[in-house]
Amino acid sequence: YLMVAPALQTLQAKYRIYLKYRMTVFLTILSSVGSVLFAVLLVSVMEDKLFGRIFGQQFVMVAVNLVLYVLILYQGKCFKWEYCKYALGFAIPLVPHLLAGNLLGSSDKIMIEKLCGSEDLALYSVAYNCALMAKVLMDSLNQAMIPWLFEKLNSNDEKEIKHISQIYFSIFMLLAL
């Protein structure tokens, strides 16, 4: 997952720059909702619920990111090793940071599993993933809205910003409730 995850982030940044909001939202929803739904399915049908949750979430994320990674390489005009060497100078020190972040992000699940058992952990994970879907949706729409907002701020179109923002905030308030 860590090897192919930058593919999604790269394409999302590209689509935000080119104001392709729908693609940014689509890619985020495809990867996040797909992984949550597959994890929920595996948790409900597998005997080892913890393995079902982990495998279900990571499998979809790896599959989507791998396809995007191949797409980026296929669409690329050139591949230069000196760019890779330059990037590795920044990337290698980030490996311990990302591993520690993953460990910290999983510590709640480890504690629940040790204190309450795998079944309670699976239930917690389902609830956590449902909340995560709302957060991912909000984050993806925020990322899609940022270029539009700057464009409207640049043209001093405060009336449209206010109108769209009221609709936007109302929808998410209702979803949160």
Short mmCIF file of N, CA and C in Angstrom, two decimals:
data_model
loop_
_atom_site.label_atom_id
_atom_site.label_comp_id
_atom_site.label_asym_id
_atom_site.label_seq_id
_atom_site.Cartn_x
_atom_site.Cartn_y
_atom_site.Cartn_z
N TYR A 1 0.83 -1.19 0.00
CA TYR A 1 0.00 0.00 0.00
C TYR A 1 0.87 1.25 0.00
N LEU A 2 1.88 1.26 0.84
CA LEU A 2 2.75 2.44 0.92
C LEU A 2 3.49 2.71 -0.39
N MET A 3 3.72 1.68 -1.18
CA MET A 3 4.43 1.85 -2.45
C MET A 3 3.54 2.49 -3.52
N VAL A 4 2.24 2.22 -3.49
CA VAL A 4 1.37 2.71 -4.56
C VAL A 4 0.44 3.83 -4.13
N ALA A 5 0.35 4.14 -2.84
CA ALA A 5 -0.56 5.19 -2.35
C ALA A 5 -0.29 6.56 -2.97
N PRO A 6 0.94 6.94 -3.27
CA PRO A 6 1.16 8.26 -3.87
C PRO A 6 0.48 8.44 -5.23
N ALA A 7 0.10 7.36 -5.89
CA ALA A 7 -0.56 7.49 -7.19
C ALA A 7 -1.87 8.25 -7.05
N LEU A 8 -2.67 7.90 -6.06
CA LEU A 8 -3.95 8.59 -5.84
C LEU A 8 -3.72 10.05 -5.48
N GLN A 9 -2.78 10.30 -4.60
CA GLN A 9 -2.49 11.68 -4.18
C GLN A 9 -1.99 12.52 -5.36
N THR A 10 -1.19 11.93 -6.21
CA THR A 10 -0.67 12.66 -7.37
C THR A 10 -1.77 13.02 -8.35
N LEU A 11 -2.61 12.04 -8.65
CA LEU A 11 -3.71 12.33 -9.59
C LEU A 11 -4.71 13.31 -9.00
N GLN A 12 -4.97 13.22 -7.71
CA GLN A 12 -5.88 14.19 -7.10
C GLN A 12 -5.32 15.60 -7.17
N ALA A 13 -4.03 15.75 -6.92
CA ALA A 13 -3.41 17.07 -7.02
C ALA A 13 -3.50 17.59 -8.45
N LYS A 14 -3.25 16.73 -9.43
CA LYS A 14 -3.34 17.12 -10.83
C LYS A 14 -4.75 17.58 -11.18
N TYR A 15 -5.74 16.80 -10.77
CA TYR A 15 -7.12 17.15 -11.11
C TYR A 15 -7.58 18.41 -10.39
N ARG A 16 -7.08 18.66 -9.19
CA ARG A 16 -7.42 19.91 -8.50
C ARG A 16 -6.83 21.10 -9.23
N ILE A 17 -5.60 20.97 -9.69
CA ILE A 17 -4.94 22.07 -10.40
C ILE A 17 -5.69 22.40 -11.68
N TYR A 18 -6.14 21.37 -12.39
CA TYR A 18 -6.86 21.58 -13.65
C TYR A 18 -8.37 21.75 -13.46
N LEU A 19 -8.78 21.93 -12.18
CA LEU A 19 -10.18 22.19 -11.83
C LEU A 19 -11.12 21.07 -12.29
N LYS A 20 -10.64 19.84 -12.24
CA LYS A 20 -11.47 18.69 -12.57
C LYS A 20 -12.00 18.11 -11.25
N TYR A 21 -12.99 18.79 -10.69
CA TYR A 21 -13.51 18.44 -9.38
C TYR A 21 -14.11 17.05 -9.34
N ARG A 22 -14.84 16.73 -10.38
CA ARG A 22 -15.55 15.44 -10.38
C ARG A 22 -14.59 14.26 -10.31
N MET A 23 -13.47 14.35 -11.00
CA MET A 23 -12.50 13.26 -10.97
C MET A 23 -11.86 13.14 -9.58
N THR A 24 -11.58 14.28 -8.94
CA THR A 24 -11.01 14.25 -7.60
C THR A 24 -11.96 13.56 -6.63
N VAL A 25 -13.21 13.95 -6.67
CA VAL A 25 -14.21 13.35 -5.78
C VAL A 25 -14.42 11.88 -6.14
N PHE A 26 -14.51 11.57 -7.41
CA PHE A 26 -14.73 10.19 -7.85
C PHE A 26 -13.62 9.26 -7.36
N LEU A 27 -12.36 9.67 -7.53
CA LEU A 27 -11.25 8.82 -7.11
C LEU A 27 -11.25 8.61 -5.60
N THR A 28 -11.55 9.65 -4.86
CA THR A 28 -11.57 9.53 -3.41
C THR A 28 -12.69 8.61 -2.96
N ILE A 29 -13.87 8.80 -3.53
CA ILE A 29 -15.00 7.97 -3.14
C ILE A 29 -14.78 6.52 -3.57
N LEU A 30 -14.25 6.32 -4.77
CA LEU A 30 -14.00 4.96 -5.25
C LEU A 30 -13.08 4.21 -4.30
N SER A 31 -11.99 4.83 -3.92
CA SER A 31 -11.03 4.12 -3.08
C SER A 31 -11.52 3.97 -1.64
N SER A 32 -12.09 5.02 -1.08
CA SER A 32 -12.47 4.94 0.34
C SER A 32 -13.75 4.13 0.55
N VAL A 33 -14.79 4.42 -0.22
CA VAL A 33 -16.05 3.70 -0.04
C VAL A 33 -15.87 2.23 -0.44
N GLY A 34 -15.14 2.00 -1.51
CA GLY A 34 -14.89 0.62 -1.93
C GLY A 34 -14.17 -0.17 -0.86
N SER A 35 -13.17 0.42 -0.23
CA SER A 35 -12.43 -0.31 0.81
C SER A 35 -13.29 -0.54 2.05
N VAL A 36 -14.10 0.44 2.41
CA VAL A 36 -14.97 0.27 3.58
C VAL A 36 -16.02 -0.81 3.32
N LEU A 37 -16.64 -0.76 2.16
CA LEU A 37 -17.68 -1.75 1.84
C LEU A 37 -17.11 -3.17 1.78
N PHE A 38 -15.94 -3.31 1.16
CA PHE A 38 -15.32 -4.62 1.07
C PHE A 38 -14.91 -5.12 2.46
N ALA A 39 -14.39 -4.21 3.31
CA ALA A 39 -14.01 -4.59 4.66
C ALA A 39 -15.24 -5.02 5.47
N VAL A 40 -16.34 -4.28 5.34
CA VAL A 40 -17.57 -4.64 6.04
C VAL A 40 -18.07 -6.01 5.57
N LEU A 41 -18.01 -6.23 4.27
CA LEU A 41 -18.44 -7.52 3.72
C LEU A 41 -17.60 -8.66 4.30
N LEU A 42 -16.28 -8.48 4.31
CA LEU A 42 -15.41 -9.55 4.81
C LEU A 42 -15.58 -9.74 6.32
N VAL A 43 -15.78 -8.65 7.06
CA VAL A 43 -16.00 -8.77 8.51
C VAL A 43 -17.27 -9.57 8.78
N SER A 44 -18.28 -9.37 7.95
CA SER A 44 -19.55 -10.06 8.19
C SER A 44 -19.53 -11.53 7.78
N VAL A 45 -18.66 -11.92 6.86
CA VAL A 45 -18.67 -13.31 6.39
C VAL A 45 -17.49 -14.14 6.87
N MET A 46 -16.42 -13.52 7.31
CA MET A 46 -15.24 -14.29 7.71
C MET A 46 -15.28 -14.62 9.20
N GLU A 47 -14.66 -15.72 9.54
CA GLU A 47 -14.58 -16.10 10.96
C GLU A 47 -13.56 -15.20 11.66
N ASP A 48 -12.43 -14.96 11.03
CA ASP A 48 -11.41 -14.06 11.59
C ASP A 48 -11.75 -12.63 11.17
N LYS A 49 -12.50 -11.95 12.00
CA LYS A 49 -13.03 -10.62 11.67
C LYS A 49 -11.93 -9.58 11.55
N LEU A 50 -10.91 -9.70 12.38
CA LEU A 50 -9.80 -8.74 12.32
C LEU A 50 -9.07 -8.85 10.98
N PHE A 51 -8.78 -10.07 10.55
CA PHE A 51 -8.14 -10.26 9.25
C PHE A 51 -9.03 -9.76 8.13
N GLY A 52 -10.34 -10.01 8.23
CA GLY A 52 -11.28 -9.54 7.21
C GLY A 52 -11.28 -8.03 7.10
N ARG A 53 -11.21 -7.36 8.23
CA ARG A 53 -11.19 -5.90 8.22
C ARG A 53 -9.92 -5.37 7.58
N ILE A 54 -8.80 -5.90 8.01
CA ILE A 54 -7.51 -5.42 7.50
C ILE A 54 -7.36 -5.75 6.02
N PHE A 55 -7.60 -6.99 5.65
CA PHE A 55 -7.46 -7.40 4.26
C PHE A 55 -8.45 -6.67 3.37
N GLY A 56 -9.70 -6.56 3.83
CA GLY A 56 -10.73 -5.90 3.03
C GLY A 56 -10.40 -4.45 2.73
N GLN A 57 -9.91 -3.75 3.72
CA GLN A 57 -9.58 -2.34 3.50
C GLN A 57 -8.33 -2.20 2.62
N GLN A 58 -7.30 -2.92 2.93
CA GLN A 58 -6.05 -2.74 2.21
C GLN A 58 -6.10 -3.28 0.79
N PHE A 59 -6.82 -4.35 0.55
CA PHE A 59 -6.88 -4.93 -0.79
C PHE A 59 -7.44 -3.94 -1.79
N VAL A 60 -8.56 -3.32 -1.47
CA VAL A 60 -9.18 -2.36 -2.40
C VAL A 60 -8.28 -1.15 -2.60
N MET A 61 -7.70 -0.66 -1.52
CA MET A 61 -6.82 0.51 -1.64
C MET A 61 -5.61 0.20 -2.53
N VAL A 62 -5.03 -0.96 -2.34
CA VAL A 62 -3.87 -1.35 -3.16
C VAL A 62 -4.30 -1.52 -4.62
N ALA A 63 -5.42 -2.17 -4.85
CA ALA A 63 -5.88 -2.41 -6.23
C ALA A 63 -6.15 -1.10 -6.96
N VAL A 64 -6.88 -0.19 -6.33
CA VAL A 64 -7.18 1.10 -6.97
C VAL A 64 -5.91 1.89 -7.21
N ASN A 65 -5.05 1.96 -6.21
CA ASN A 65 -3.81 2.73 -6.36
C ASN A 65 -2.86 2.10 -7.37
N LEU A 66 -2.84 0.79 -7.46
CA LEU A 66 -2.00 0.12 -8.44
C LEU A 66 -2.46 0.44 -9.86
N VAL A 67 -3.76 0.43 -10.08
CA VAL A 67 -4.30 0.79 -11.40
C VAL A 67 -3.94 2.24 -11.74
N LEU A 68 -4.08 3.13 -10.76
CA LEU A 68 -3.73 4.53 -10.99
C LEU A 68 -2.24 4.70 -11.24
N TYR A 69 -1.43 3.94 -10.53
CA TYR A 69 0.02 3.99 -10.71
C TYR A 69 0.40 3.59 -12.13
N VAL A 70 -0.19 2.49 -12.62
CA VAL A 70 0.07 2.04 -13.99
C VAL A 70 -0.43 3.10 -14.98
N LEU A 71 -1.58 3.69 -14.72
CA LEU A 71 -2.12 4.74 -15.58
C LEU A 71 -1.16 5.94 -15.66
N ILE A 72 -0.61 6.34 -14.54
CA ILE A 72 0.34 7.46 -14.53
C ILE A 72 1.58 7.11 -15.35
N LEU A 73 2.11 5.90 -15.15
CA LEU A 73 3.29 5.50 -15.91
C LEU A 73 2.99 5.40 -17.40
N TYR A 74 1.80 4.91 -17.74
CA TYR A 74 1.42 4.77 -19.15
C TYR A 74 1.25 6.13 -19.81
N GLN A 75 0.64 7.08 -19.09
CA GLN A 75 0.40 8.40 -19.66
C GLN A 75 1.63 9.30 -19.64
N GLY A 76 2.62 8.94 -18.84
CA GLY A 76 3.81 9.77 -18.71
C GLY A 76 4.59 9.85 -20.01
N LYS A 77 5.21 10.98 -20.22
CA LYS A 77 5.97 11.20 -21.45
C LYS A 77 7.37 10.58 -21.36
N CYS A 78 7.92 10.58 -20.14
CA CYS A 78 9.28 10.05 -20.00
C CYS A 78 9.48 9.56 -18.57
N PHE A 79 10.49 8.78 -18.39
CA PHE A 79 10.86 8.29 -17.07
C PHE A 79 12.35 8.55 -16.92
N LYS A 80 12.73 9.30 -15.90
CA LYS A 80 14.13 9.64 -15.69
C LYS A 80 14.57 9.19 -14.31
N TRP A 81 15.62 8.37 -14.30
CA TRP A 81 16.12 7.84 -13.04
C TRP A 81 16.65 8.93 -12.13
N GLU A 82 17.18 10.01 -12.68
CA GLU A 82 17.70 11.07 -11.81
C GLU A 82 16.60 11.71 -10.97
N TYR A 83 15.37 11.73 -11.50
CA TYR A 83 14.23 12.22 -10.71
C TYR A 83 13.95 11.27 -9.55
N CYS A 84 14.04 9.97 -9.82
CA CYS A 84 13.82 8.98 -8.77
C CYS A 84 14.88 9.09 -7.68
N LYS A 85 16.13 9.24 -8.08
CA LYS A 85 17.21 9.37 -7.10
C LYS A 85 17.01 10.63 -6.25
N TYR A 86 16.62 11.71 -6.88
CA TYR A 86 16.37 12.96 -6.17
C TYR A 86 15.23 12.78 -5.17
N ALA A 87 14.14 12.12 -5.60
CA ALA A 87 12.97 11.92 -4.74
C ALA A 87 13.28 10.98 -3.59
N LEU A 88 14.13 9.97 -3.82
CA LEU A 88 14.47 9.03 -2.75
C LEU A 88 15.19 9.73 -1.60
N GLY A 89 15.92 10.77 -1.90
CA GLY A 89 16.58 11.54 -0.84
C GLY A 89 15.59 12.14 0.13
N PHE A 90 14.41 12.47 -0.34
CA PHE A 90 13.35 12.98 0.53
C PHE A 90 12.50 11.85 1.11
N ALA A 91 12.30 10.81 0.32
CA ALA A 91 11.35 9.76 0.68
C ALA A 91 11.89 8.80 1.74
N ILE A 92 13.13 8.43 1.66
CA ILE A 92 13.67 7.43 2.59
C ILE A 92 13.54 7.88 4.05
N PRO A 93 13.85 9.13 4.40
CA PRO A 93 13.65 9.53 5.80
C PRO A 93 12.18 9.53 6.24
N LEU A 94 11.25 9.57 5.29
CA LEU A 94 9.83 9.57 5.65
C LEU A 94 9.30 8.18 5.99
N VAL A 95 10.03 7.14 5.64
CA VAL A 95 9.56 5.77 5.88
C VAL A 95 9.32 5.52 7.38
N PRO A 96 10.29 5.82 8.27
CA PRO A 96 10.00 5.61 9.70
C PRO A 96 8.83 6.48 10.19
N HIS A 97 8.72 7.67 9.65
CA HIS A 97 7.63 8.56 10.03
C HIS A 97 6.27 7.96 9.66
N LEU A 98 6.16 7.45 8.44
CA LEU A 98 4.90 6.85 7.99
C LEU A 98 4.58 5.57 8.75
N LEU A 99 5.60 4.76 9.02
CA LEU A 99 5.36 3.53 9.79
C LEU A 99 4.89 3.87 11.20
N ALA A 100 5.50 4.87 11.83
CA ALA A 100 5.06 5.28 13.17
C ALA A 100 3.64 5.83 13.12
N GLY A 101 3.30 6.57 12.07
CA GLY A 101 1.94 7.09 11.93
C GLY A 101 0.91 5.97 11.78
N ASN A 102 1.26 4.94 11.02
CA ASN A 102 0.36 3.79 10.87
C ASN A 102 0.20 3.05 12.19
N LEU A 103 1.29 2.90 12.93
CA LEU A 103 1.23 2.24 14.23
C LEU A 103 0.36 3.03 15.20
N LEU A 104 0.55 4.33 15.23
CA LEU A 104 -0.23 5.19 16.11
C LEU A 104 -1.71 5.17 15.71
N GLY A 105 -1.97 5.16 14.40
CA GLY A 105 -3.34 5.12 13.93
C GLY A 105 -4.04 3.80 14.20
N SER A 106 -3.28 2.76 14.44
CA SER A 106 -3.86 1.44 14.72
C SER A 106 -3.85 1.10 16.20
N SER A 107 -3.27 1.94 17.03
CA SER A 107 -3.14 1.60 18.45
C SER A 107 -4.49 1.45 19.13
N ASP A 108 -5.49 2.25 18.73
CA ASP A 108 -6.81 2.09 19.34
C ASP A 108 -7.38 0.72 19.02
N LYS A 109 -7.18 0.28 17.81
CA LYS A 109 -7.69 -1.03 17.40
C LYS A 109 -6.95 -2.16 18.12
N ILE A 110 -5.66 -1.99 18.32
CA ILE A 110 -4.87 -3.01 19.03
C ILE A 110 -5.34 -3.11 20.47
N MET A 111 -5.57 -1.96 21.11
CA MET A 111 -6.02 -1.99 22.51
C MET A 111 -7.41 -2.60 22.64
N ILE A 112 -8.33 -2.25 21.74
CA ILE A 112 -9.68 -2.81 21.80
C ILE A 112 -9.62 -4.32 21.60
N GLU A 113 -8.80 -4.76 20.66
CA GLU A 113 -8.69 -6.20 20.41
C GLU A 113 -8.12 -6.93 21.62
N LYS A 114 -7.12 -6.36 22.27
CA LYS A 114 -6.51 -7.01 23.44
C LYS A 114 -7.42 -6.96 24.66
N LEU A 115 -8.15 -5.87 24.85
CA LEU A 115 -8.99 -5.72 26.04
C LEU A 115 -10.37 -6.34 25.89
N CYS A 116 -10.95 -6.27 24.68
CA CYS A 116 -12.35 -6.70 24.49
C CYS A 116 -12.51 -7.89 23.56
N GLY A 117 -11.56 -8.10 22.66
CA GLY A 117 -11.66 -9.23 21.75
C GLY A 117 -11.89 -8.81 20.31
N SER A 118 -11.77 -9.76 19.41
CA SER A 118 -11.86 -9.50 17.97
C SER A 118 -13.25 -9.09 17.53
N GLU A 119 -14.28 -9.64 18.16
CA GLU A 119 -15.64 -9.31 17.75
C GLU A 119 -15.97 -7.85 18.05
N ASP A 120 -15.59 -7.38 19.24
CA ASP A 120 -15.82 -5.97 19.57
C ASP A 120 -14.98 -5.06 18.67
N LEU A 121 -13.79 -5.51 18.36
CA LEU A 121 -12.95 -4.73 17.45
C LEU A 121 -13.59 -4.61 16.08
N ALA A 122 -14.15 -5.70 15.58
CA ALA A 122 -14.80 -5.65 14.27
C ALA A 122 -15.98 -4.69 14.28
N LEU A 123 -16.77 -4.69 15.35
CA LEU A 123 -17.89 -3.75 15.47
C LEU A 123 -17.40 -2.31 15.54
N TYR A 124 -16.35 -2.09 16.32
CA TYR A 124 -15.76 -0.75 16.40
C TYR A 124 -15.25 -0.31 15.03
N SER A 125 -14.61 -1.22 14.31
CA SER A 125 -14.05 -0.89 13.00
C SER A 125 -15.14 -0.53 12.00
N VAL A 126 -16.27 -1.23 12.06
CA VAL A 126 -17.37 -0.91 11.16
C VAL A 126 -17.89 0.51 11.46
N ALA A 127 -18.10 0.82 12.74
CA ALA A 127 -18.57 2.17 13.11
C ALA A 127 -17.53 3.22 12.74
N TYR A 128 -16.27 2.92 12.99
CA TYR A 128 -15.19 3.85 12.67
C TYR A 128 -15.13 4.11 11.16
N ASN A 129 -15.28 3.06 10.38
CA ASN A 129 -15.23 3.21 8.93
C ASN A 129 -16.43 3.97 8.38
N CYS A 130 -17.59 3.82 9.01
CA CYS A 130 -18.75 4.60 8.58
C CYS A 130 -18.50 6.10 8.82
N ALA A 131 -17.95 6.43 9.97
CA ALA A 131 -17.60 7.82 10.25
C ALA A 131 -16.50 8.30 9.31
N LEU A 132 -15.58 7.41 9.00
CA LEU A 132 -14.49 7.76 8.09
C LEU A 132 -15.00 8.07 6.69
N MET A 133 -16.06 7.38 6.26
CA MET A 133 -16.63 7.66 4.94
C MET A 133 -17.13 9.11 4.87
N ALA A 134 -17.81 9.57 5.92
CA ALA A 134 -18.29 10.95 5.94
C ALA A 134 -17.12 11.93 5.93
N LYS A 135 -16.08 11.61 6.68
CA LYS A 135 -14.90 12.48 6.72
C LYS A 135 -14.19 12.53 5.37
N VAL A 136 -14.05 11.39 4.74
CA VAL A 136 -13.40 11.33 3.43
C VAL A 136 -14.21 12.09 2.39
N LEU A 137 -15.52 11.93 2.44
CA LEU A 137 -16.37 12.67 1.51
C LEU A 137 -16.21 14.18 1.72
N MET A 138 -16.21 14.60 2.98
CA MET A 138 -16.05 16.02 3.26
C MET A 138 -14.67 16.51 2.83
N ASP A 139 -13.63 15.75 3.13
CA ASP A 139 -12.28 16.13 2.73
C ASP A 139 -12.13 16.21 1.22
N SER A 140 -12.71 15.24 0.51
CA SER A 140 -12.57 15.24 -0.95
C SER A 140 -13.32 16.41 -1.56
N LEU A 141 -14.50 16.71 -1.04
CA LEU A 141 -15.23 17.87 -1.56
C LEU A 141 -14.52 19.18 -1.20
N ASN A 142 -13.92 19.23 -0.02
CA ASN A 142 -13.13 20.42 0.35
C ASN A 142 -11.96 20.60 -0.61
N GLN A 143 -11.27 19.51 -0.92
CA GLN A 143 -10.14 19.61 -1.84
C GLN A 143 -10.60 20.01 -3.24
N ALA A 144 -11.77 19.57 -3.62
CA ALA A 144 -12.30 19.97 -4.93
C ALA A 144 -12.76 21.42 -4.91
N MET A 145 -13.21 21.90 -3.76
CA MET A 145 -13.75 23.26 -3.67
C MET A 145 -12.66 24.32 -3.57
N ILE A 146 -11.50 23.97 -3.09
CA ILE A 146 -10.44 24.97 -2.86
C ILE A 146 -10.06 25.72 -4.14
N PRO A 147 -9.78 25.06 -5.26
CA PRO A 147 -9.44 25.84 -6.47
C PRO A 147 -10.60 26.73 -6.93
N TRP A 148 -11.83 26.24 -6.84
CA TRP A 148 -13.00 27.03 -7.21
C TRP A 148 -13.10 28.26 -6.31
N LEU A 149 -12.89 28.06 -5.02
CA LEU A 149 -12.98 29.17 -4.07
C LEU A 149 -11.94 30.24 -4.36
N PHE A 150 -10.71 29.84 -4.62
CA PHE A 150 -9.67 30.82 -4.93
C PHE A 150 -9.97 31.56 -6.24
N GLU A 151 -10.52 30.83 -7.19
CA GLU A 151 -10.89 31.48 -8.46
C GLU A 151 -11.97 32.53 -8.22
N LYS A 152 -12.96 32.21 -7.40
CA LYS A 152 -14.05 33.15 -7.10
C LYS A 152 -13.55 34.31 -6.23
N LEU A 153 -12.65 34.04 -5.31
CA LEU A 153 -12.07 35.11 -4.50
C LEU A 153 -11.26 36.06 -5.36
N ASN A 154 -10.55 35.50 -6.34
CA ASN A 154 -9.74 36.32 -7.24
C ASN A 154 -10.62 37.25 -8.08
N SER A 155 -11.80 36.78 -8.44
CA SER A 155 -12.71 37.61 -9.24
C SER A 155 -13.71 38.39 -8.38
N ASN A 156 -13.52 38.36 -7.06
CA ASN A 156 -14.37 39.09 -6.10
C ASN A 156 -15.85 38.72 -6.24
N ASP A 157 -16.14 37.49 -6.48
CA ASP A 157 -17.52 37.03 -6.63
C ASP A 157 -18.03 36.51 -5.28
N GLU A 158 -18.16 37.42 -4.32
CA GLU A 158 -18.55 37.05 -2.97
C GLU A 158 -19.98 36.55 -2.89
N LYS A 159 -20.84 37.03 -3.74
CA LYS A 159 -22.24 36.61 -3.71
C LYS A 159 -22.37 35.12 -4.03
N GLU A 160 -21.68 34.66 -5.07
CA GLU A 160 -21.74 33.24 -5.42
C GLU A 160 -21.05 32.38 -4.36
N ILE A 161 -19.95 32.87 -3.80
CA ILE A 161 -19.27 32.13 -2.73
C ILE A 161 -20.22 31.93 -1.56
N LYS A 162 -20.91 32.98 -1.16
CA LYS A 162 -21.84 32.90 -0.04
C LYS A 162 -22.97 31.92 -0.34
N HIS A 163 -23.52 31.99 -1.53
CA HIS A 163 -24.63 31.12 -1.91
C HIS A 163 -24.20 29.64 -1.89
N ILE A 164 -23.11 29.34 -2.55
CA ILE A 164 -22.62 27.95 -2.62
C ILE A 164 -22.20 27.47 -1.24
N SER A 165 -21.55 28.32 -0.46
CA SER A 165 -21.09 27.92 0.87
C SER A 165 -22.26 27.58 1.78
N GLN A 166 -23.34 28.33 1.69
CA GLN A 166 -24.51 28.03 2.52
C GLN A 166 -25.08 26.65 2.17
N ILE A 167 -25.17 26.35 0.90
CA ILE A 167 -25.67 25.04 0.47
C ILE A 167 -24.70 23.95 0.95
N TYR A 168 -23.44 24.18 0.73
CA TYR A 168 -22.38 23.23 1.08
C TYR A 168 -22.40 22.92 2.58
N PHE A 169 -22.42 23.94 3.41
CA PHE A 169 -22.41 23.73 4.85
C PHE A 169 -23.71 23.09 5.33
N SER A 170 -24.82 23.43 4.73
CA SER A 170 -26.10 22.85 5.12
C SER A 170 -26.13 21.36 4.84
N ILE A 171 -25.63 20.96 3.69
CA ILE A 171 -25.60 19.53 3.35
C ILE A 171 -24.75 18.76 4.34
N PHE A 172 -23.57 19.27 4.67
CA PHE A 172 -22.70 18.55 5.60
C PHE A 172 -23.21 18.60 7.03
N MET A 173 -23.91 19.66 7.39
CA MET A 173 -24.51 19.71 8.72
C MET A 173 -25.58 18.61 8.84
N LEU A 174 -26.38 18.46 7.80
CA LEU A 174 -27.41 17.41 7.81
C LEU A 174 -26.78 16.02 7.84
N LEU A 175 -25.71 15.82 7.08
CA LEU A 175 -25.02 14.53 7.09
C LEU A 175 -24.43 14.24 8.47
N ALA A 176 -23.84 15.26 9.08
CA ALA A 176 -23.25 15.06 10.40
C ALA A 176 -24.31 14.75 11.45
N LEU A 177 -25.45 15.42 11.35
CA LEU A 177 -26.52 15.14 12.31
C LEU A 177 -27.06 13.73 12.11
#
